Amino acid sequence: MARSLLWVATSAVFLALNAGASAQEVKLRLVSFVPPNTAFGIPTKRWVDELNRRGKGVLQIEMVGPEAVPVPEQANAVKTGVVDLYSGPPTFYHGTIKEAESLTLTDMSIPELRKNGAWAYLNKLHVERLNAILLAGFGDGVSFHIYTTKPANLADKAKPFAGFVLRSTPAYTTFFQSLGAQTVPTAPGEVYTALERNMVQGYGWPLWGIKDLGWIKLTKYRYDPGFYNVSVNILINVDRWNKLDKKQQGMLTEMANWMDTEWPKWRADTARIEEKIQHDAGVQVINAGPDYRKRAHDLSWNDLEASSPQHIGFLKKLMRK
């Protein structure tokens, strides 16, 4: 009888300890601007998978895509706590933190921005205006391009894309319009239909991912050199962050540093693959000239500085080599 009671008591303690350990594990929900199996969803998925591997019993993240929360609503969803984390470019919260577009113009890597204080400065703006912490990011070193279904008139140096309607985002609308194009803001999920119906004759997008999204079937030309810099940020809601314990916060910080280390390795491999994909699909690469990239950057820095002279004046000094 005594042995039986001892077994029951021991079992009860064991179950209580296990219940306590399970209760400590926190599950967060992250929304991505693209599906996790696409070019700019894969790095976030790898980050989530690695965190989940390391964080068993401590912290886990469920990743969902734009089918769960539409792209235009995602930044507000992390601001209000509808989701805990958001992975996406600053262009999709341009109206709230225009200064974050400086990440698409910088010559610096994210580790360099962390070191020189620019990342901390931008994080302060994210906390104040979006109720979110600028936790991690990737994309530096990957440029944007204009892709079209018909050739541009490069003989016209001033307006080579006159007569074109190009899919755009706030990040490069000014540049596209300076080239003579009309612009239409279009979510990634709507671009294929817009191309197919000739509602747009081209689009801005990075070197990566046009096959994943199906656009490569309708794309004939890519214009080099690339311009700007891809920026995909991983944000976490401030209130959710504050509810995490030190170990959980430490794990997220550790994983932000892990992304900084791993991203350059993925970038080199993926760039080679994406170049081959476009070549094999018959996408013609056209040299738009030496002033093309400079024109894009100068216009965008000037546009940002005019709208936020105090912040951009300071950031520009830190973010240009």
PDB file of C-alpha atoms in Angstrom:
ATOM      1  CA  MET A   1       0.000   0.000   0.000  1.00  0.00           C
ATOM      2  CA  ALA A   2       2.779   2.417   0.962  1.00  0.00           C
ATOM      3  CA  ARG A   3       4.643   1.571  -2.263  1.00  0.00           C
ATOM      4  CA  SER A   4       1.492   2.189  -4.259  1.00  0.00           C
ATOM      5  CA  LEU A   5       0.975   5.578  -2.670  1.00  0.00           C
ATOM      6  CA  LEU A   6       4.611   6.469  -3.293  1.00  0.00           C
ATOM      7  CA  TRP A   7       4.224   5.597  -7.016  1.00  0.00           C
ATOM      8  CA  VAL A   8       1.103   7.750  -7.279  1.00  0.00           C
ATOM      9  CA  ALA A   9       2.803  10.674  -5.572  1.00  0.00           C
ATOM     10  CA  THR A  10       5.916  10.370  -7.741  1.00  0.00           C
ATOM     11  CA  SER A  11       3.805  10.186 -10.896  1.00  0.00           C
ATOM     12  CA  ALA A  12       1.846  13.244  -9.838  1.00  0.00           C
ATOM     13  CA  VAL A  13       5.051  15.234  -9.325  1.00  0.00           C
ATOM     14  CA  PHE A  14       6.403  14.090 -12.720  1.00  0.00           C
ATOM     15  CA  LEU A  15       3.198  15.079 -14.510  1.00  0.00           C
ATOM     16  CA  ALA A  16       3.126  18.427 -12.743  1.00  0.00           C
ATOM     17  CA  LEU A  17       6.704  19.157 -13.784  1.00  0.00           C
ATOM     18  CA  ASN A  18       5.948  18.199 -17.383  1.00  0.00           C
ATOM     19  CA  ALA A  19       2.826  20.350 -17.397  1.00  0.00           C
ATOM     20  CA  GLY A  20       4.894  23.246 -16.094  1.00  0.00           C
ATOM     21  CA  ALA A  21       7.494  22.781 -18.826  1.00  0.00           C
ATOM     22  CA  SER A  22       4.822  22.612 -21.512  1.00  0.00           C
ATOM     23  CA  ALA A  23       3.103  25.712 -20.184  1.00  0.00           C
ATOM     24  CA  GLN A  24       6.334  27.681 -20.629  1.00  0.00           C
ATOM     25  CA  GLU A  25       6.482  27.053 -24.380  1.00  0.00           C
ATOM     26  CA  VAL A  26       5.036  30.017 -26.245  1.00  0.00           C
ATOM     27  CA  LYS A  27       3.614  29.769 -29.758  1.00  0.00           C
ATOM     28  CA  LEU A  28       3.760  32.806 -32.015  1.00  0.00           C
ATOM     29  CA  ARG A  29       2.156  33.400 -35.410  1.00  0.00           C
ATOM     30  CA  LEU A  30       4.103  34.983 -38.264  1.00  0.00           C
ATOM     31  CA  VAL A  31       2.572  36.248 -41.523  1.00  0.00           C
ATOM     32  CA  SER A  32       4.679  36.510 -44.690  1.00  0.00           C
ATOM     33  CA  PHE A  33       4.016  38.743 -47.689  1.00  0.00           C
ATOM     34  CA  VAL A  34       4.659  35.793 -50.023  1.00  0.00           C
ATOM     35  CA  PRO A  35       4.065  32.033 -49.668  1.00  0.00           C
ATOM     36  CA  PRO A  36       6.823  30.158 -47.808  1.00  0.00           C
ATOM     37  CA  ASN A  37       7.836  28.128 -50.882  1.00  0.00           C
ATOM     38  CA  THR A  38       8.716  31.192 -53.004  1.00  0.00           C
ATOM     39  CA  ALA A  39      12.094  32.928 -53.349  1.00  0.00           C
ATOM     40  CA  PHE A  40      11.522  35.528 -50.622  1.00  0.00           C
ATOM     41  CA  GLY A  41       9.423  33.225 -48.471  1.00  0.00           C
ATOM     42  CA  ILE A  42      12.112  30.538 -48.263  1.00  0.00           C
ATOM     43  CA  PRO A  43      14.600  32.538 -46.108  1.00  0.00           C
ATOM     44  CA  THR A  44      11.859  33.318 -43.580  1.00  0.00           C
ATOM     45  CA  LYS A  45      10.760  29.646 -43.621  1.00  0.00           C
ATOM     46  CA  ARG A  46      14.343  28.523 -42.967  1.00  0.00           C
ATOM     47  CA  TRP A  47      14.562  31.009 -40.107  1.00  0.00           C
ATOM     48  CA  VAL A  48      11.303  29.745 -38.611  1.00  0.00           C
ATOM     49  CA  ASP A  49      12.325  26.104 -39.011  1.00  0.00           C
ATOM     50  CA  GLU A  50      15.679  26.686 -37.312  1.00  0.00           C
ATOM     51  CA  LEU A  51      14.074  28.594 -34.458  1.00  0.00           C
ATOM     52  CA  ASN A  52      11.515  25.829 -33.985  1.00  0.00           C
ATOM     53  CA  ARG A  53      14.298  23.236 -33.940  1.00  0.00           C
ATOM     54  CA  ARG A  54      16.227  25.142 -31.273  1.00  0.00           C
ATOM     55  CA  GLY A  55      13.209  26.356 -29.370  1.00  0.00           C
ATOM     56  CA  LYS A  56      11.384  23.149 -28.472  1.00  0.00           C
ATOM     57  CA  GLY A  57       9.814  23.605 -25.069  1.00  0.00           C
ATOM     58  CA  VAL A  58      10.615  27.333 -25.120  1.00  0.00           C
ATOM     59  CA  LEU A  59       9.331  29.052 -28.259  1.00  0.00           C
ATOM     60  CA  GLN A  60       7.666  27.980 -31.505  1.00  0.00           C
ATOM     61  CA  ILE A  61       6.465  29.942 -34.536  1.00  0.00           C
ATOM     62  CA  GLU A  62       3.700  29.114 -36.989  1.00  0.00           C
ATOM     63  CA  MET A  63       4.250  30.723 -40.400  1.00  0.00           C
ATOM     64  CA  VAL A  64       1.328  31.663 -42.663  1.00  0.00           C
ATOM     65  CA  GLY A  65       1.214  33.496 -45.976  1.00  0.00           C
ATOM     66  CA  PRO A  66      -0.964  36.088 -47.710  1.00  0.00           C
ATOM     67  CA  GLU A  67      -3.834  33.613 -47.929  1.00  0.00           C
ATOM     68  CA  ALA A  68      -4.273  34.111 -44.168  1.00  0.00           C
ATOM     69  CA  VAL A  69      -3.840  37.904 -44.076  1.00  0.00           C
ATOM     70  CA  PRO A  70      -3.878  39.932 -47.344  1.00  0.00           C
ATOM     71  CA  VAL A  71      -0.643  41.798 -48.048  1.00  0.00           C
ATOM     72  CA  PRO A  72      -2.096  45.340 -47.633  1.00  0.00           C
ATOM     73  CA  GLU A  73      -3.365  44.390 -44.144  1.00  0.00           C
ATOM     74  CA  GLN A  74      -0.276  42.615 -42.818  1.00  0.00           C
ATOM     75  CA  ALA A  75       1.651  45.541 -41.321  1.00  0.00           C
ATOM     76  CA  ASN A  76      -1.434  46.743 -39.473  1.00  0.00           C
ATOM     77  CA  ALA A  77      -2.039  43.177 -38.299  1.00  0.00           C
ATOM     78  CA  VAL A  78       1.326  43.111 -36.518  1.00  0.00           C
ATOM     79  CA  LYS A  79       0.770  46.634 -35.192  1.00  0.00           C
ATOM     80  CA  THR A  80      -2.526  45.665 -33.566  1.00  0.00           C
ATOM     81  CA  GLY A  81      -1.428  42.202 -32.455  1.00  0.00           C
ATOM     82  CA  VAL A  82      -3.672  40.226 -34.803  1.00  0.00           C
ATOM     83  CA  VAL A  83      -0.422  38.425 -35.671  1.00  0.00           C
ATOM     84  CA  ASP A  84       2.729  38.346 -33.588  1.00  0.00           C
ATOM     85  CA  LEU A  85       5.319  38.690 -36.344  1.00  0.00           C
ATOM     86  CA  TYR A  86       5.421  40.013 -39.898  1.00  0.00           C
ATOM     87  CA  SER A  87       7.894  39.285 -42.679  1.00  0.00           C
ATOM     88  CA  GLY A  88       7.758  41.728 -45.565  1.00  0.00           C
ATOM     89  CA  PRO A  89       9.303  44.738 -47.314  1.00  0.00           C
ATOM     90  CA  PRO A  90       9.004  48.257 -45.887  1.00  0.00           C
ATOM     91  CA  THR A  91       7.221  49.355 -49.052  1.00  0.00           C
ATOM     92  CA  PHE A  92       4.076  47.697 -47.685  1.00  0.00           C
ATOM     93  CA  TYR A  93       4.074  50.000 -44.650  1.00  0.00           C
ATOM     94  CA  HIS A  94       5.413  52.992 -46.553  1.00  0.00           C
ATOM     95  CA  GLY A  95       2.570  55.214 -45.329  1.00  0.00           C
ATOM     96  CA  THR A  96       3.532  54.630 -41.693  1.00  0.00           C
ATOM     97  CA  ILE A  97       7.343  54.630 -41.819  1.00  0.00           C
ATOM     98  CA  LYS A  98       8.529  56.097 -45.083  1.00  0.00           C
ATOM     99  CA  GLU A  99      12.047  56.289 -43.656  1.00  0.00           C
ATOM    100  CA  ALA A 100      12.246  52.472 -43.689  1.00  0.00           C
ATOM    101  CA  GLU A 101      12.546  52.699 -47.479  1.00  0.00           C
ATOM    102  CA  SER A 102      16.137  53.787 -46.838  1.00  0.00           C
ATOM    103  CA  LEU A 103      16.854  50.073 -46.374  1.00  0.00           C
ATOM    104  CA  THR A 104      16.198  49.592 -50.099  1.00  0.00           C
ATOM    105  CA  LEU A 105      18.749  52.295 -50.950  1.00  0.00           C
ATOM    106  CA  THR A 106      21.582  51.502 -48.563  1.00  0.00           C
ATOM    107  CA  ASP A 107      25.000  50.225 -49.651  1.00  0.00           C
ATOM    108  CA  MET A 108      25.440  48.533 -46.273  1.00  0.00           C
ATOM    109  CA  SER A 109      24.709  45.020 -45.048  1.00  0.00           C
ATOM    110  CA  ILE A 110      22.440  44.549 -42.036  1.00  0.00           C
ATOM    111  CA  PRO A 111      25.368  43.677 -39.726  1.00  0.00           C
ATOM    112  CA  GLU A 112      27.022  46.951 -40.779  1.00  0.00           C
ATOM    113  CA  LEU A 113      23.796  48.853 -40.063  1.00  0.00           C
ATOM    114  CA  ARG A 114      23.567  47.235 -36.636  1.00  0.00           C
ATOM    115  CA  LYS A 115      27.140  48.252 -35.899  1.00  0.00           C
ATOM    116  CA  ASN A 116      26.892  51.898 -36.992  1.00  0.00           C
ATOM    117  CA  GLY A 117      23.561  52.640 -35.275  1.00  0.00           C
ATOM    118  CA  ALA A 118      21.289  52.955 -38.336  1.00  0.00           C
ATOM    119  CA  TRP A 119      19.377  49.768 -37.474  1.00  0.00           C
ATOM    120  CA  ALA A 120      18.741  50.984 -33.910  1.00  0.00           C
ATOM    121  CA  TYR A 121      17.564  54.355 -35.246  1.00  0.00           C
ATOM    122  CA  LEU A 122      15.106  52.680 -37.623  1.00  0.00           C
ATOM    123  CA  ASN A 123      13.992  50.328 -34.854  1.00  0.00           C
ATOM    124  CA  LYS A 124      13.033  53.342 -32.727  1.00  0.00           C
ATOM    125  CA  LEU A 125      10.798  54.600 -35.555  1.00  0.00           C
ATOM    126  CA  HIS A 126       9.201  51.158 -35.895  1.00  0.00           C
ATOM    127  CA  VAL A 127       8.442  51.001 -32.176  1.00  0.00           C
ATOM    128  CA  GLU A 128       6.989  54.513 -32.095  1.00  0.00           C
ATOM    129  CA  ARG A 129       4.850  54.316 -35.239  1.00  0.00           C
ATOM    130  CA  LEU A 130       4.132  50.660 -35.888  1.00  0.00           C
ATOM    131  CA  ASN A 131       4.230  49.212 -32.362  1.00  0.00           C
ATOM    132  CA  ALA A 132       6.769  46.711 -33.691  1.00  0.00           C
ATOM    133  CA  ILE A 133      10.409  45.836 -33.104  1.00  0.00           C
ATOM    134  CA  LEU A 134      12.703  45.661 -36.148  1.00  0.00           C
ATOM    135  CA  LEU A 135      14.036  42.241 -35.215  1.00  0.00           C
ATOM    136  CA  ALA A 136      15.762  40.851 -38.296  1.00  0.00           C
ATOM    137  CA  GLY A 137      15.983  41.241 -42.034  1.00  0.00           C
ATOM    138  CA  PHE A 138      17.449  39.929 -45.245  1.00  0.00           C
ATOM    139  CA  GLY A 139      17.719  40.820 -48.914  1.00  0.00           C
ATOM    140  CA  ASP A 140      20.788  43.063 -48.982  1.00  0.00           C
ATOM    141  CA  GLY A 141      22.899  42.391 -52.050  1.00  0.00           C
ATOM    142  CA  VAL A 142      19.950  41.462 -54.289  1.00  0.00           C
ATOM    143  CA  SER A 143      18.905  44.182 -56.732  1.00  0.00           C
ATOM    144  CA  PHE A 144      15.599  45.089 -58.357  1.00  0.00           C
ATOM    145  CA  HIS A 145      15.012  45.126 -62.116  1.00  0.00           C
ATOM    146  CA  ILE A 146      12.380  46.243 -64.578  1.00  0.00           C
ATOM    147  CA  TYR A 147      10.905  43.333 -66.545  1.00  0.00           C
ATOM    148  CA  THR A 148       8.683  43.821 -69.598  1.00  0.00           C
ATOM    149  CA  THR A 149       6.603  41.965 -72.152  1.00  0.00           C
ATOM    150  CA  LYS A 150       7.817  44.234 -74.990  1.00  0.00           C
ATOM    151  CA  PRO A 151      11.066  46.141 -75.602  1.00  0.00           C
ATOM    152  CA  ALA A 152      11.574  49.636 -74.226  1.00  0.00           C
ATOM    153  CA  ASN A 153      12.731  52.454 -76.474  1.00  0.00           C
ATOM    154  CA  LEU A 154      16.239  52.925 -75.070  1.00  0.00           C
ATOM    155  CA  ALA A 155      17.057  55.373 -77.878  1.00  0.00           C
ATOM    156  CA  ASP A 156      14.951  57.831 -75.883  1.00  0.00           C
ATOM    157  CA  LYS A 157      17.343  58.456 -73.005  1.00  0.00           C
ATOM    158  CA  ALA A 158      14.885  60.632 -71.102  1.00  0.00           C
ATOM    159  CA  LYS A 159      11.684  58.543 -71.340  1.00  0.00           C
ATOM    160  CA  PRO A 160      12.556  55.006 -72.513  1.00  0.00           C
ATOM    161  CA  PHE A 161       9.396  53.516 -70.960  1.00  0.00           C
ATOM    162  CA  ALA A 162       6.925  56.051 -72.377  1.00  0.00           C
ATOM    163  CA  GLY A 163       3.732  54.211 -73.337  1.00  0.00           C
ATOM    164  CA  PHE A 164       4.271  51.500 -70.718  1.00  0.00           C
ATOM    165  CA  VAL A 165       2.107  50.783 -67.696  1.00  0.00           C
ATOM    166  CA  LEU A 166       4.353  49.188 -65.080  1.00  0.00           C
ATOM    167  CA  ARG A 167       3.399  47.385 -61.906  1.00  0.00           C
ATOM    168  CA  SER A 168       4.983  49.372 -59.109  1.00  0.00           C
ATOM    169  CA  THR A 169       5.237  49.882 -55.366  1.00  0.00           C
ATOM    170  CA  PRO A 170       5.904  53.143 -53.492  1.00  0.00           C
ATOM    171  CA  ALA A 171       9.609  52.218 -53.379  1.00  0.00           C
ATOM    172  CA  TYR A 172      10.140  52.776 -57.079  1.00  0.00           C
ATOM    173  CA  THR A 173       7.154  54.713 -58.363  1.00  0.00           C
ATOM    174  CA  THR A 174       9.115  57.977 -58.659  1.00  0.00           C
ATOM    175  CA  PHE A 175      11.874  56.266 -60.640  1.00  0.00           C
ATOM    176  CA  PHE A 176       9.464  54.508 -63.028  1.00  0.00           C
ATOM    177  CA  GLN A 177       7.553  57.709 -63.670  1.00  0.00           C
ATOM    178  CA  SER A 178      10.806  59.535 -64.380  1.00  0.00           C
ATOM    179  CA  LEU A 179      11.394  56.972 -67.160  1.00  0.00           C
ATOM    180  CA  GLY A 180       8.071  57.927 -68.757  1.00  0.00           C
ATOM    181  CA  ALA A 181       5.979  54.999 -67.500  1.00  0.00           C
ATOM    182  CA  GLN A 182       2.567  55.097 -65.913  1.00  0.00           C
ATOM    183  CA  THR A 183       2.515  53.108 -62.680  1.00  0.00           C
ATOM    184  CA  VAL A 184      -0.047  50.879 -61.013  1.00  0.00           C
ATOM    185  CA  PRO A 185       0.340  49.598 -57.433  1.00  0.00           C
ATOM    186  CA  THR A 186      -0.340  45.873 -57.607  1.00  0.00           C
ATOM    187  CA  ALA A 187      -0.020  43.135 -54.973  1.00  0.00           C
ATOM    188  CA  PRO A 188       2.236  40.241 -56.046  1.00  0.00           C
ATOM    189  CA  GLY A 189      -0.699  37.840 -56.262  1.00  0.00           C
ATOM    190  CA  GLU A 190      -2.419  40.016 -58.886  1.00  0.00           C
ATOM    191  CA  VAL A 191       0.525  40.632 -61.234  1.00  0.00           C
ATOM    192  CA  TYR A 192       0.147  37.522 -63.425  1.00  0.00           C
ATOM    193  CA  THR A 193      -3.435  38.408 -64.333  1.00  0.00           C
ATOM    194  CA  ALA A 194      -2.470  42.039 -64.983  1.00  0.00           C
ATOM    195  CA  LEU A 195       0.273  40.893 -67.388  1.00  0.00           C
ATOM    196  CA  GLU A 196      -1.944  38.320 -69.065  1.00  0.00           C
ATOM    197  CA  ARG A 197      -4.672  40.893 -69.724  1.00  0.00           C
ATOM    198  CA  ASN A 198      -2.143  43.541 -70.843  1.00  0.00           C
ATOM    199  CA  MET A 199      -3.240  45.827 -68.011  1.00  0.00           C
ATOM    200  CA  VAL A 200       0.491  46.242 -67.361  1.00  0.00           C
ATOM    201  CA  GLN A 201       3.348  45.666 -69.799  1.00  0.00           C
ATOM    202  CA  GLY A 202       5.969  45.157 -67.142  1.00  0.00           C
ATOM    203  CA  TYR A 203       6.808  45.243 -63.482  1.00  0.00           C
ATOM    204  CA  GLY A 204       9.503  45.928 -60.945  1.00  0.00           C
ATOM    205  CA  TRP A 205      10.811  42.930 -59.029  1.00  0.00           C
ATOM    206  CA  PRO A 206      14.134  41.602 -57.764  1.00  0.00           C
ATOM    207  CA  LEU A 207      16.312  39.155 -59.668  1.00  0.00           C
ATOM    208  CA  TRP A 208      14.760  36.301 -57.699  1.00  0.00           C
ATOM    209  CA  GLY A 209      11.381  34.649 -57.835  1.00  0.00           C
ATOM    210  CA  ILE A 210       9.683  35.426 -61.143  1.00  0.00           C
ATOM    211  CA  LYS A 211       9.390  31.706 -61.923  1.00  0.00           C
ATOM    212  CA  ASP A 212       7.910  30.933 -58.491  1.00  0.00           C
ATOM    213  CA  LEU A 213       5.188  33.506 -59.100  1.00  0.00           C
ATOM    214  CA  GLY A 214       4.500  32.333 -62.669  1.00  0.00           C
ATOM    215  CA  TRP A 215       5.451  35.665 -64.236  1.00  0.00           C
ATOM    216  CA  ILE A 216       8.370  34.229 -66.203  1.00  0.00           C
ATOM    217  CA  LYS A 217       5.948  32.747 -68.757  1.00  0.00           C
ATOM    218  CA  LEU A 218       4.911  36.256 -69.818  1.00  0.00           C
ATOM    219  CA  THR A 219       8.256  38.021 -69.365  1.00  0.00           C
ATOM    220  CA  LYS A 220      10.471  38.761 -72.386  1.00  0.00           C
ATOM    221  CA  TYR A 221      13.007  41.370 -71.215  1.00  0.00           C
ATOM    222  CA  ARG A 222      15.015  42.285 -68.101  1.00  0.00           C
ATOM    223  CA  TYR A 223      16.844  45.609 -67.816  1.00  0.00           C
ATOM    224  CA  ASP A 224      20.259  45.802 -66.198  1.00  0.00           C
ATOM    225  CA  PRO A 225      22.029  47.026 -64.160  1.00  0.00           C
ATOM    226  CA  GLY A 226      19.888  46.262 -61.147  1.00  0.00           C
ATOM    227  CA  PHE A 227      18.900  49.088 -58.838  1.00  0.00           C
ATOM    228  CA  TYR A 228      18.063  49.438 -55.155  1.00  0.00           C
ATOM    229  CA  ASN A 229      18.443  46.685 -52.626  1.00  0.00           C
ATOM    230  CA  VAL A 230      15.923  44.074 -51.499  1.00  0.00           C
ATOM    231  CA  SER A 231      14.758  44.576 -47.921  1.00  0.00           C
ATOM    232  CA  VAL A 232      12.530  42.024 -46.217  1.00  0.00           C
ATOM    233  CA  ASN A 233      12.122  42.814 -42.540  1.00  0.00           C
ATOM    234  CA  ILE A 234      10.981  40.543 -39.728  1.00  0.00           C
ATOM    235  CA  LEU A 235       9.009  42.552 -37.166  1.00  0.00           C
ATOM    236  CA  ILE A 236       7.505  41.490 -33.845  1.00  0.00           C
ATOM    237  CA  ASN A 237       4.663  43.246 -32.037  1.00  0.00           C
ATOM    238  CA  VAL A 238       6.018  45.213 -29.043  1.00  0.00           C
ATOM    239  CA  ASP A 239       3.333  44.040 -26.617  1.00  0.00           C
ATOM    240  CA  ARG A 240       3.945  40.409 -27.553  1.00  0.00           C
ATOM    241  CA  TRP A 241       7.682  40.884 -27.134  1.00  0.00           C
ATOM    242  CA  ASN A 242       7.196  42.354 -23.666  1.00  0.00           C
ATOM    243  CA  LYS A 243       5.182  39.292 -22.593  1.00  0.00           C
ATOM    244  CA  LEU A 244       8.017  36.932 -23.479  1.00  0.00           C
ATOM    245  CA  ASP A 245      10.498  35.938 -20.798  1.00  0.00           C
ATOM    246  CA  LYS A 246      14.219  36.670 -21.062  1.00  0.00           C
ATOM    247  CA  LYS A 247      15.011  33.241 -22.478  1.00  0.00           C
ATOM    248  CA  GLN A 248      12.422  33.605 -25.246  1.00  0.00           C
ATOM    249  CA  GLN A 249      13.542  37.132 -26.087  1.00  0.00           C
ATOM    250  CA  GLY A 250      17.137  35.909 -26.097  1.00  0.00           C
ATOM    251  CA  MET A 251      16.261  33.152 -28.532  1.00  0.00           C
ATOM    252  CA  LEU A 252      14.714  35.632 -30.980  1.00  0.00           C
ATOM    253  CA  THR A 253      17.754  37.890 -30.706  1.00  0.00           C
ATOM    254  CA  GLU A 254      20.051  34.915 -31.282  1.00  0.00           C
ATOM    255  CA  MET A 255      18.030  33.950 -34.354  1.00  0.00           C
ATOM    256  CA  ALA A 256      18.252  37.501 -35.717  1.00  0.00           C
ATOM    257  CA  ASN A 257      22.041  37.164 -35.576  1.00  0.00           C
ATOM    258  CA  TRP A 258      21.768  33.718 -37.185  1.00  0.00           C
ATOM    259  CA  MET A 259      19.936  35.275 -40.138  1.00  0.00           C
ATOM    260  CA  ASP A 260      22.729  37.857 -40.537  1.00  0.00           C
ATOM    261  CA  THR A 261      25.263  35.029 -40.796  1.00  0.00           C
ATOM    262  CA  GLU A 262      23.312  32.631 -43.003  1.00  0.00           C
ATOM    263  CA  TRP A 263      21.812  35.087 -45.494  1.00  0.00           C
ATOM    264  CA  PRO A 264      25.043  35.780 -47.490  1.00  0.00           C
ATOM    265  CA  LYS A 265      25.498  32.008 -48.035  1.00  0.00           C
ATOM    266  CA  TRP A 266      21.965  31.588 -49.407  1.00  0.00           C
ATOM    267  CA  ARG A 267      22.253  34.731 -51.511  1.00  0.00           C
ATOM    268  CA  ALA A 268      25.285  33.554 -53.482  1.00  0.00           C
ATOM    269  CA  ASP A 269      23.777  30.147 -54.284  1.00  0.00           C
ATOM    270  CA  THR A 270      20.333  31.443 -55.149  1.00  0.00           C
ATOM    271  CA  ALA A 271      21.606  34.240 -57.423  1.00  0.00           C
ATOM    272  CA  ARG A 272      23.347  31.693 -59.656  1.00  0.00           C
ATOM    273  CA  ILE A 273      20.207  29.542 -59.824  1.00  0.00           C
ATOM    274  CA  GLU A 274      17.892  32.462 -60.618  1.00  0.00           C
ATOM    275  CA  GLU A 275      20.157  33.794 -63.375  1.00  0.00           C
ATOM    276  CA  LYS A 276      20.118  30.361 -65.032  1.00  0.00           C
ATOM    277  CA  ILE A 277      16.322  30.057 -64.698  1.00  0.00           C
ATOM    278  CA  GLN A 278      15.798  33.341 -66.544  1.00  0.00           C
ATOM    279  CA  HIS A 279      18.397  32.513 -69.196  1.00  0.00           C
ATOM    280  CA  ASP A 280      16.853  29.108 -69.868  1.00  0.00           C
ATOM    281  CA  ALA A 281      13.379  30.673 -70.116  1.00  0.00           C
ATOM    282  CA  GLY A 282      14.580  33.034 -72.857  1.00  0.00           C
ATOM    283  CA  VAL A 283      14.404  36.277 -70.888  1.00  0.00           C
ATOM    284  CA  GLN A 284      16.613  38.755 -72.762  1.00  0.00           C
ATOM    285  CA  VAL A 285      18.912  40.937 -70.665  1.00  0.00           C
ATOM    286  CA  ILE A 286      19.188  44.509 -71.956  1.00  0.00           C
ATOM    287  CA  ASN A 287      21.810  46.981 -70.735  1.00  0.00           C
ATOM    288  CA  ALA A 288      20.008  50.227 -69.910  1.00  0.00           C
ATOM    289  CA  GLY A 289      23.231  52.201 -69.554  1.00  0.00           C
ATOM    290  CA  PRO A 290      25.612  53.378 -66.813  1.00  0.00           C
ATOM    291  CA  ASP A 291      23.369  56.179 -65.485  1.00  0.00           C
ATOM    292  CA  TYR A 292      20.340  53.961 -64.953  1.00  0.00           C
ATOM    293  CA  ARG A 293      21.128  52.817 -61.398  1.00  0.00           C
ATOM    294  CA  LYS A 294      22.406  56.222 -60.282  1.00  0.00           C
ATOM    295  CA  ARG A 295      19.224  57.851 -61.557  1.00  0.00           C
ATOM    296  CA  ALA A 296      17.097  55.450 -59.507  1.00  0.00           C
ATOM    297  CA  HIS A 297      19.042  56.012 -56.298  1.00  0.00           C
ATOM    298  CA  ASP A 298      19.388  59.786 -56.572  1.00  0.00           C
ATOM    299  CA  LEU A 299      15.670  60.249 -57.238  1.00  0.00           C
ATOM    300  CA  SER A 300      14.648  58.057 -54.319  1.00  0.00           C
ATOM    301  CA  TRP A 301      17.048  59.567 -51.802  1.00  0.00           C
ATOM    302  CA  ASN A 302      15.859  63.041 -52.815  1.00  0.00           C
ATOM    303  CA  ASP A 303      12.221  61.965 -52.507  1.00  0.00           C
ATOM    304  CA  LEU A 304      12.792  60.497 -49.040  1.00  0.00           C
ATOM    305  CA  GLU A 305      14.794  63.475 -47.858  1.00  0.00           C
ATOM    306  CA  ALA A 306      12.106  65.910 -48.992  1.00  0.00           C
ATOM    307  CA  SER A 307       9.434  64.013 -47.053  1.00  0.00           C
ATOM    308  CA  SER A 308      11.496  63.443 -43.891  1.00  0.00           C
ATOM    309  CA  PRO A 309      14.532  65.770 -43.840  1.00  0.00           C
ATOM    310  CA  GLN A 310      15.316  65.288 -40.150  1.00  0.00           C
ATOM    311  CA  HIS A 311      15.453  61.497 -40.170  1.00  0.00           C
ATOM    312  CA  ILE A 312      16.723  60.853 -43.700  1.00  0.00           C
ATOM    313  CA  GLY A 313      19.425  63.490 -43.394  1.00  0.00           C
ATOM    314  CA  PHE A 314      20.832  61.545 -40.440  1.00  0.00           C
ATOM    315  CA  LEU A 315      20.284  58.053 -41.886  1.00  0.00           C
ATOM    316  CA  LYS A 316      21.771  58.906 -45.263  1.00  0.00           C
ATOM    317  CA  LYS A 317      25.139  59.608 -43.644  1.00  0.00           C
ATOM    318  CA  LEU A 318      25.137  56.156 -42.040  1.00  0.00           C
ATOM    319  CA  MET A 319      23.734  54.178 -44.961  1.00  0.00           C
ATOM    320  CA  ARG A 320      25.905  55.276 -47.872  1.00  0.00           C
ATOM    321  CA  LYS A 321      29.505  54.251 -48.465  1.00  0.00           C
TER     322      LYS A 321
END
